[in-house]
Short mmCIF file of N, CA, C and O in Angstrom, two decimals:
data_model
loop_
_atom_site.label_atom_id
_atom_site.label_comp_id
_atom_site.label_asym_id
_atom_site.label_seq_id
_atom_site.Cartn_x
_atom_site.Cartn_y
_atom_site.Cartn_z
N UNK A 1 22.43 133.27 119.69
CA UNK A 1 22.86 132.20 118.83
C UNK A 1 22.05 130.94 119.15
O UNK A 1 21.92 130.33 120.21
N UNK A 2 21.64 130.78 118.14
CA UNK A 2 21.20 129.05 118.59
C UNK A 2 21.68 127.96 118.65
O UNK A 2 22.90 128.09 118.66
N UNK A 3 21.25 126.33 118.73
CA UNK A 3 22.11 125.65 118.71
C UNK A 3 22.58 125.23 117.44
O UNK A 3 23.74 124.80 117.43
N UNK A 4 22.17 125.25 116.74
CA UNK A 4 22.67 124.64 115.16
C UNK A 4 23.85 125.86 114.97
O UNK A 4 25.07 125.85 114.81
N UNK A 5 23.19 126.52 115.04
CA UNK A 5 24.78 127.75 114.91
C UNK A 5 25.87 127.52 115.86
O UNK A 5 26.83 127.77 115.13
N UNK A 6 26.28 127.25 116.83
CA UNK A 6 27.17 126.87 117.81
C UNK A 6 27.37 125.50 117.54
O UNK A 6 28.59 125.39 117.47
N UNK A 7 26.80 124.25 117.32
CA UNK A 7 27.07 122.87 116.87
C UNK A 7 27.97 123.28 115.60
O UNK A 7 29.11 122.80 115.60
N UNK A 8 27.58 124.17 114.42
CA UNK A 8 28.43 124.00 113.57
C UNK A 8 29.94 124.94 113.66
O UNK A 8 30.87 124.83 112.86
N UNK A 9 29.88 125.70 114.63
CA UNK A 9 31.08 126.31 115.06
C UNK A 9 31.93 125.81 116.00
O UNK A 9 33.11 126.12 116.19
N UNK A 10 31.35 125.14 116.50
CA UNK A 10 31.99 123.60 117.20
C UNK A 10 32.62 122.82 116.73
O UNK A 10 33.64 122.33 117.21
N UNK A 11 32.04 122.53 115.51
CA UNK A 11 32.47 121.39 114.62
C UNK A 11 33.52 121.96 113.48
O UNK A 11 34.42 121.40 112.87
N UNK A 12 33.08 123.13 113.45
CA UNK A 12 34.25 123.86 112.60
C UNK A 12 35.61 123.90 113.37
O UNK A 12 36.66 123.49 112.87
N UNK A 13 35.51 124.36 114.47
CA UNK A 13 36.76 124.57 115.73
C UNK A 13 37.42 123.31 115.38
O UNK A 13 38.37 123.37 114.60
N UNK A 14 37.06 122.23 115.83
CA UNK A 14 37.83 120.83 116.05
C UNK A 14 38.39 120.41 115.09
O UNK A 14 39.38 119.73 115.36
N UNK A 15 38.07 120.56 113.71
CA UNK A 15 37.95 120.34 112.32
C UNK A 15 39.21 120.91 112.11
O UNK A 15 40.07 120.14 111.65
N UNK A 16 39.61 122.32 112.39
CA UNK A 16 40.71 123.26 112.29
C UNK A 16 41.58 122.88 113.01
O UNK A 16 42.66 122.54 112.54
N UNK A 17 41.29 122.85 114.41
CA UNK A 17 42.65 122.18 115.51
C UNK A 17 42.55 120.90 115.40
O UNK A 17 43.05 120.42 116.42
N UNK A 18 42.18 120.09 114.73
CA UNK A 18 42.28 118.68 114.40
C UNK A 18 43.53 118.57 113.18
O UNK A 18 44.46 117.77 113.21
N UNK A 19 43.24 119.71 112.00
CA UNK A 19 43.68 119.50 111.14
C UNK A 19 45.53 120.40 111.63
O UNK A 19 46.55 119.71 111.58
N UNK A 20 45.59 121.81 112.03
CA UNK A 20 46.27 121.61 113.01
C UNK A 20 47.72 120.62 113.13
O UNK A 20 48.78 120.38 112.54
N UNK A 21 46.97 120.26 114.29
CA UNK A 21 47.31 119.01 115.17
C UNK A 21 47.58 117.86 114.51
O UNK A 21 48.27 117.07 115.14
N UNK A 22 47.16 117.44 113.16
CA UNK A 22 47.60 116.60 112.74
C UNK A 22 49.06 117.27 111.73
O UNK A 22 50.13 116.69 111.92
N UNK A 23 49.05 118.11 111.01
CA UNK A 23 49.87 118.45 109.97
C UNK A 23 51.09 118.74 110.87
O UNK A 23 52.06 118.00 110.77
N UNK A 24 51.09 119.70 111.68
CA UNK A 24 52.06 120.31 112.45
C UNK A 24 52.60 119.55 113.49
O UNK A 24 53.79 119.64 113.83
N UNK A 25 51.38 118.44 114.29
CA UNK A 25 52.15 117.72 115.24
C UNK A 25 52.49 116.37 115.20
O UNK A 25 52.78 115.66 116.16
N UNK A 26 52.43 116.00 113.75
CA UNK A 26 53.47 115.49 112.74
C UNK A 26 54.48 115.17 112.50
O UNK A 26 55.11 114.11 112.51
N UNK A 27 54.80 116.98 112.09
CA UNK A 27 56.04 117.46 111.69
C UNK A 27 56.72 117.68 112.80
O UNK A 27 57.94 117.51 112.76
N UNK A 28 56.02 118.15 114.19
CA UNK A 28 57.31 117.80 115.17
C UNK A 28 58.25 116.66 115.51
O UNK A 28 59.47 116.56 115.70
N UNK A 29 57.08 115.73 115.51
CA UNK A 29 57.95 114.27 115.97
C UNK A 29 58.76 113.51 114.73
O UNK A 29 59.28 112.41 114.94
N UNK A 30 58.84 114.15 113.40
CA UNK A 30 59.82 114.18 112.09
C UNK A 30 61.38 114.74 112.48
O UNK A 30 61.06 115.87 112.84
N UNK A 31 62.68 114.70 112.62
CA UNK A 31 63.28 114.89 112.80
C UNK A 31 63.99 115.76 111.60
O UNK A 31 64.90 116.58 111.72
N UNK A 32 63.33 115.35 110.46
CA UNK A 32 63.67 116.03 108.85
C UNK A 32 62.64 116.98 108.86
O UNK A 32 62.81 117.86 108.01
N UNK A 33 61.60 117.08 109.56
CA UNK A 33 60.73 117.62 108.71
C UNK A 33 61.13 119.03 109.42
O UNK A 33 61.54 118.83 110.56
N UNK A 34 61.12 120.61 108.99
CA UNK A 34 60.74 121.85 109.84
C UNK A 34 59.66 122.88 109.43
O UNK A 34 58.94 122.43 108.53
N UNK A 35 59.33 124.14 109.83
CA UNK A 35 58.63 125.16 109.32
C UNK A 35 59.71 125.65 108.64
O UNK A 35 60.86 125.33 108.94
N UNK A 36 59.37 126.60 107.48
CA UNK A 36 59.67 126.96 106.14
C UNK A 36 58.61 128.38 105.81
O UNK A 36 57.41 128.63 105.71
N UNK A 37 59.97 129.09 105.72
CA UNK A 37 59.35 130.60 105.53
C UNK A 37 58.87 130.62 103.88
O UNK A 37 59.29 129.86 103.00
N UNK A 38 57.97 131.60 103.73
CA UNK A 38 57.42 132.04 102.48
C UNK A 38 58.68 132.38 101.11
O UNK A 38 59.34 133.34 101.51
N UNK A 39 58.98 132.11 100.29
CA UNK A 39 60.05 132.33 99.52
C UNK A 39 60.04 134.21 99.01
O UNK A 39 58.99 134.57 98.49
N UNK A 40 60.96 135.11 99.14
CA UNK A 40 60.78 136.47 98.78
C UNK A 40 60.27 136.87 100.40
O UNK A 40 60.78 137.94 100.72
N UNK A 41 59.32 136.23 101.59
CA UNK A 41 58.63 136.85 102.50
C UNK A 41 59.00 136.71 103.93
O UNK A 41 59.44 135.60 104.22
N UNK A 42 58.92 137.56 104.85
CA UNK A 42 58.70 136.98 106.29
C UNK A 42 57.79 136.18 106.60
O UNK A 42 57.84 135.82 107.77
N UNK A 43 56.91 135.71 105.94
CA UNK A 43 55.83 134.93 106.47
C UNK A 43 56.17 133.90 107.20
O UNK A 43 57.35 133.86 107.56
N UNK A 44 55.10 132.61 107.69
CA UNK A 44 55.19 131.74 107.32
C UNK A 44 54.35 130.67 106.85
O UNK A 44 53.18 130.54 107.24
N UNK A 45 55.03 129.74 105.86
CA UNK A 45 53.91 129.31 104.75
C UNK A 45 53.81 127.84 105.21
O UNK A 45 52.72 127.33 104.96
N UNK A 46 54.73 127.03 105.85
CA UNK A 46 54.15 125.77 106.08
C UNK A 46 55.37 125.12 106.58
O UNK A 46 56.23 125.70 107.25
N UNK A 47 55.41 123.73 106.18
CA UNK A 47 56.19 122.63 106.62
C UNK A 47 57.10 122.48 105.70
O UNK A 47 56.73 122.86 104.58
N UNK A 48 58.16 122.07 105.77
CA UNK A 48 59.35 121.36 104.36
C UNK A 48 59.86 120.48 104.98
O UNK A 48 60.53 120.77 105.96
N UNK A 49 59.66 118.90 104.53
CA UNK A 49 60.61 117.93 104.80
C UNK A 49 61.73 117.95 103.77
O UNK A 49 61.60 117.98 102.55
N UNK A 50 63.11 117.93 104.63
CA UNK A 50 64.19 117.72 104.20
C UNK A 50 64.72 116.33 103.51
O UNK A 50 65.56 116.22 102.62
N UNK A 51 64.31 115.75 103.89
CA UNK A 51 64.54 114.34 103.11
C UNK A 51 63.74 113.74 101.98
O UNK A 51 63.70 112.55 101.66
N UNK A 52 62.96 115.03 101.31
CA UNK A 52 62.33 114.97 100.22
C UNK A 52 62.93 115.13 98.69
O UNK A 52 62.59 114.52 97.68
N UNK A 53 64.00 116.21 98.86
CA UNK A 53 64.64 116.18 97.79
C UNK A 53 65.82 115.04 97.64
O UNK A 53 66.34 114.88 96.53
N UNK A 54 66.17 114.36 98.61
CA UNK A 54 67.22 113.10 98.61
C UNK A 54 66.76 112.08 98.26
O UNK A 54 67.55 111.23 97.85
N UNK A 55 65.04 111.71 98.29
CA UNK A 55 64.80 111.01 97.77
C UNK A 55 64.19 110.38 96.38
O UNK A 55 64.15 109.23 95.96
N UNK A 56 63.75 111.56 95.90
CA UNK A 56 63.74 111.97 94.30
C UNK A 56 64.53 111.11 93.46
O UNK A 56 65.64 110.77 93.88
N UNK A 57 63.98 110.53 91.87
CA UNK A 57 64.88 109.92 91.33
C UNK A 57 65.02 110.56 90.43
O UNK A 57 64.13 111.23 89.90
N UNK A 58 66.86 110.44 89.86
CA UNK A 58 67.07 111.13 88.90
C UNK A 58 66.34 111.75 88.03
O UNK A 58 66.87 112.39 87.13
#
C-alpha cells in the first residue's frame, strides 16, 4: 500500500468515527433522545428523540 492509499483510509476512518461520535455521542448526553429499532425488524436503524413529537404544532 502506499501512502496516498493509507492517508485516504485514514481520513476515511476519522470521518466515520467522527461522524459516529458526533450523532450517537450526542444522543447519549440527551436524556429524550434513545436508539430505535427498525419498524417490522430486529435491526437497528438509528436514534429517536422523544420530545420531537411534543413539540410539533398542531
Amino acid at each position: 500500500m502506499d501512502i496516498w492509499t493509507r492517508l485516504l483510509l485514514g481520513v476515511t476512518a476519522f470521518a466515520v468515527l467522527g461522524y459516529i461520535g458526533i450523532v450517537y455521542g450526542g444522543c447519549a448526553a440527551d436524556p429524550d433522545c434513545h436508539f430505535g429499532p427498525c419498524p417490522g425488524r430486529q435491526a437497528f436503524c438509528g436514534v429517536v428523540h422523544a420530545g420531537a413529537r411534543e413539540k410539533q404544532a398542531p
